[in-house]
Tab-separated table of C-alpha atoms in Angstrom:
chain	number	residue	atom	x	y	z
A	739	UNK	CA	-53.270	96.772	-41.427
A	740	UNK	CA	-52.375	97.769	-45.185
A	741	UNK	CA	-52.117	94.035	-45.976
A	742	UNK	CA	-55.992	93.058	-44.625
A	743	UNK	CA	-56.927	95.901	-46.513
A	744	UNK	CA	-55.435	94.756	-49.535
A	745	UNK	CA	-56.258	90.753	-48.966
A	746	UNK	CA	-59.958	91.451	-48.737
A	747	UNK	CA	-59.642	93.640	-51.414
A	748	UNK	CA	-58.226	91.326	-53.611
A	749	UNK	CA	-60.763	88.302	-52.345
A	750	UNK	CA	-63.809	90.984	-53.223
A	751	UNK	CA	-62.378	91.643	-56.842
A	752	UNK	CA	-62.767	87.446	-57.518
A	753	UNK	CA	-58.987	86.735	-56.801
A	754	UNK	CA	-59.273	83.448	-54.529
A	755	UNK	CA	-57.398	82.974	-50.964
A	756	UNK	CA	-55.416	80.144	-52.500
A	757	UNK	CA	-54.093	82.145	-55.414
A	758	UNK	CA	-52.606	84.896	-53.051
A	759	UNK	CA	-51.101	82.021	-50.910
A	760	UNK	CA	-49.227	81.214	-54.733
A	761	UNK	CA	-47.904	84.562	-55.435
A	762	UNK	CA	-46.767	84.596	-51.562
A	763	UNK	CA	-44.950	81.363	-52.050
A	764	UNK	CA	-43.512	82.310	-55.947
A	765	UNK	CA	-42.075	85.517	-54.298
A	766	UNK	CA	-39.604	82.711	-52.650
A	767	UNK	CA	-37.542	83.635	-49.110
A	768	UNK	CA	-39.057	87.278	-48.151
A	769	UNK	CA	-39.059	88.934	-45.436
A	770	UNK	CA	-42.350	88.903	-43.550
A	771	UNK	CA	-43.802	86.105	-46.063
A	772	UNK	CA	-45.201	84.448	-42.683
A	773	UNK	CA	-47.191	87.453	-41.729
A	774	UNK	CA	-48.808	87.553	-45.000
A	775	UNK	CA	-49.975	83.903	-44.714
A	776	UNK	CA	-51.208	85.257	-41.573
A	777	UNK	CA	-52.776	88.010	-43.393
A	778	UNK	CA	-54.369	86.113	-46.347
A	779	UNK	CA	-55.696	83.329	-43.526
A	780	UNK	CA	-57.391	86.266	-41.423
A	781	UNK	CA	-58.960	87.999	-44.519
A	782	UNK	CA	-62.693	87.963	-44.706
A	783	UNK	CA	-64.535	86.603	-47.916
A	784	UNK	CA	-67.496	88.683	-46.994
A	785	UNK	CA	-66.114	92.557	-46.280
A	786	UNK	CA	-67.676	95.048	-48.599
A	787	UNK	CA	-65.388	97.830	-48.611
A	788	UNK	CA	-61.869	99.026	-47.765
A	789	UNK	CA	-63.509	100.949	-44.806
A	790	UNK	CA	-65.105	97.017	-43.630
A	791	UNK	CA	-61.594	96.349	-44.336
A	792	UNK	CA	-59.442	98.889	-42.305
A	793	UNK	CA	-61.796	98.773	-39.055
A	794	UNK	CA	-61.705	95.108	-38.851
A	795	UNK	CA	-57.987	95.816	-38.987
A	796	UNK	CA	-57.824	98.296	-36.268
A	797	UNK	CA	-59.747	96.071	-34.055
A	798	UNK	CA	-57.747	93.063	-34.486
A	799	UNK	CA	-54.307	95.139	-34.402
A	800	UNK	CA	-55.473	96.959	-30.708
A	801	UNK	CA	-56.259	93.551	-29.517
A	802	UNK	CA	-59.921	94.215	-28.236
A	803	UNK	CA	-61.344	91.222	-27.265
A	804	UNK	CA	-65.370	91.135	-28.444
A	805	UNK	CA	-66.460	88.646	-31.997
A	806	UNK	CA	-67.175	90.144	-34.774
A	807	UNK	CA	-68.811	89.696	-37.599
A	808	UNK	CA	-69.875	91.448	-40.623
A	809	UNK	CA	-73.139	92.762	-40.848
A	810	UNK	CA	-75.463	91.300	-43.551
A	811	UNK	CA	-77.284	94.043	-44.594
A	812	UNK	CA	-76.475	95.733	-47.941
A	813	UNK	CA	-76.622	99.068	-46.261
A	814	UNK	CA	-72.667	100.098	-46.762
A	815	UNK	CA	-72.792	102.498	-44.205
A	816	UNK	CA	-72.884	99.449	-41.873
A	817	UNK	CA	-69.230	98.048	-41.164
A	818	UNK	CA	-69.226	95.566	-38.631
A	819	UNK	CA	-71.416	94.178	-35.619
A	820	UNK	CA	-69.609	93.505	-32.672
A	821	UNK	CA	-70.563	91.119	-29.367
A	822	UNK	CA	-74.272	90.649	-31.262
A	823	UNK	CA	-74.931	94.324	-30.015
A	824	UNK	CA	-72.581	96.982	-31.466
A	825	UNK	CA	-73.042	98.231	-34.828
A	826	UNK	CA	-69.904	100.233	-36.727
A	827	UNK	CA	-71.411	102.755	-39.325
A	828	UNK	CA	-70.018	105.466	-41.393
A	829	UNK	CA	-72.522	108.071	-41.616
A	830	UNK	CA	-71.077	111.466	-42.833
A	831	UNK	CA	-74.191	113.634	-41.757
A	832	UNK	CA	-75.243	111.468	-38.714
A	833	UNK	CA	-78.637	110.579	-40.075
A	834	UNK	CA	-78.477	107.039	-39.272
A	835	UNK	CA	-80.888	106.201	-36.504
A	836	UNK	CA	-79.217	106.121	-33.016
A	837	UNK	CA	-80.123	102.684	-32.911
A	838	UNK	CA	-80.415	99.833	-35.487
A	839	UNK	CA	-82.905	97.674	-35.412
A	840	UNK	CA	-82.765	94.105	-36.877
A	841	UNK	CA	-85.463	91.417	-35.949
A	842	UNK	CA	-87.050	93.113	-33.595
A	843	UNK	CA	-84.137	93.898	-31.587
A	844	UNK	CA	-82.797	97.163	-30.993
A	845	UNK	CA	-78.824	97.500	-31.344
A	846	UNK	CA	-76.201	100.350	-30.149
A	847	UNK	CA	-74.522	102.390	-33.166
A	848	UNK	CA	-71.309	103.823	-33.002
A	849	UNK	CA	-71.092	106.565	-35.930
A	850	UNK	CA	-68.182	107.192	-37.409
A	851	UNK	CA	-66.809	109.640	-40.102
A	852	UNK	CA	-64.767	107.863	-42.986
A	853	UNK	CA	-62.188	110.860	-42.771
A	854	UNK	CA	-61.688	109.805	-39.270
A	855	UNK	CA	-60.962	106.470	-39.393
A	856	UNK	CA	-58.475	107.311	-41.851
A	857	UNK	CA	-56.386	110.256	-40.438
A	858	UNK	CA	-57.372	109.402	-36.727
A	859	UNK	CA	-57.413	105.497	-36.382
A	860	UNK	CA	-56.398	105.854	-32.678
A	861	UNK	CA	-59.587	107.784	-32.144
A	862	UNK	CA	-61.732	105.321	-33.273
A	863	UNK	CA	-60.154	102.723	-31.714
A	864	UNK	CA	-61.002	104.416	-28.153
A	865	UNK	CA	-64.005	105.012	-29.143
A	866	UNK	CA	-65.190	101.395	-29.903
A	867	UNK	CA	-63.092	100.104	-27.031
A	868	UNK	CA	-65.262	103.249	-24.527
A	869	UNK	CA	-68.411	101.583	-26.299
A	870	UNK	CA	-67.651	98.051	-25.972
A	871	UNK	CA	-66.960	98.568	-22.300
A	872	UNK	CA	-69.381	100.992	-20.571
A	873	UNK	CA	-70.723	99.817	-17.831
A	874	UNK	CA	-74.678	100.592	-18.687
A	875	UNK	CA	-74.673	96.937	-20.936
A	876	UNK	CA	-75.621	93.917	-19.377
A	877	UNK	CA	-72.620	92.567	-17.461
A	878	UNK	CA	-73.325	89.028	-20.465
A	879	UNK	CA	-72.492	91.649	-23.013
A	880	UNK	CA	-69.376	93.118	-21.449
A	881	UNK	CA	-66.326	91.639	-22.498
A	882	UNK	CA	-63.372	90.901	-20.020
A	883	UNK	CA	-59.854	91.754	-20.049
A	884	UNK	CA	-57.991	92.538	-23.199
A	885	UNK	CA	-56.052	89.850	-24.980
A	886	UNK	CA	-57.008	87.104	-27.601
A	887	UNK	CA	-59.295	88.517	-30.318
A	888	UNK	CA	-61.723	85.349	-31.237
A	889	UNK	CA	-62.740	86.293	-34.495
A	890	UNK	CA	-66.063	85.967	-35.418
């Protein structure tokens, strides 16, 4: 998880993908040099902050099978969108709407504390997997089994 954190870090302070993939390489036989190919291949171009950063990581690490994407607004509270209908915030003093609507279209939010996904990332991770799969969504929204993540 450190190393998304740190890839999309290093992609959102102007370092580009293919000058990581060089320093990987210069470092010569390492161990775990294949997972950080993996790492630097996976890292979005697009995540905004180290919070984007670490819940895109959590996600991906527990497995839970929805796309994701990152949300274009230039609200930062916003952290991801997930299955077109699930929107990750941070909001500290829970005065972000209970739903977010963009074009018309009214979306779910999942609120989250920043302390929380830090000290507690097991509790968030139940809580977006309780979200993603209640039962009240239209069974076209619900995702299926766990398993592959298709990144989005």
């Amino acid at each position: 998880m450190d190393g998304l954190v740190a890839a999309e870090s290093a992609l959102r302070a102007g370092i580009e993908r293919q000058e990581l993939a060089q320093e990987i390489t210069a470092l010569g036989r390492v161990k775990n040099a294949r997972i950080a190919r993996v790492v630097i291949d996976a890292a979005a171009d697009n995540s905004r902050s180290p919070l984007q950063s670490l819940c895109r990581a959590l996600i991906l690490a527990a497995g839970i099978p929805c796309t994701m994407r990152m949300h274009p607004s230039t609200e930062e509270h916003v952290l991801l969108c997930l299955n077109n209908w699930l929107y990750v915030v941070v909001d500290e003093q829970k005065k972000t709407p209970a739903n977010i609507q963009t074009r018309g279209r009214k979306h779910q939010t999942l609120r989250i504390r920043s302390e929380e996904l830090i000290a507690h990332p097991e509790r968030v991770v139940r809580a977006i997997e309780q979200a993603l799969f209640q039962t009240n969504r239209p069974r076209s929204l619900r995702t299926g089994e766990r398993g592959s993540f298709p990144a989005g």
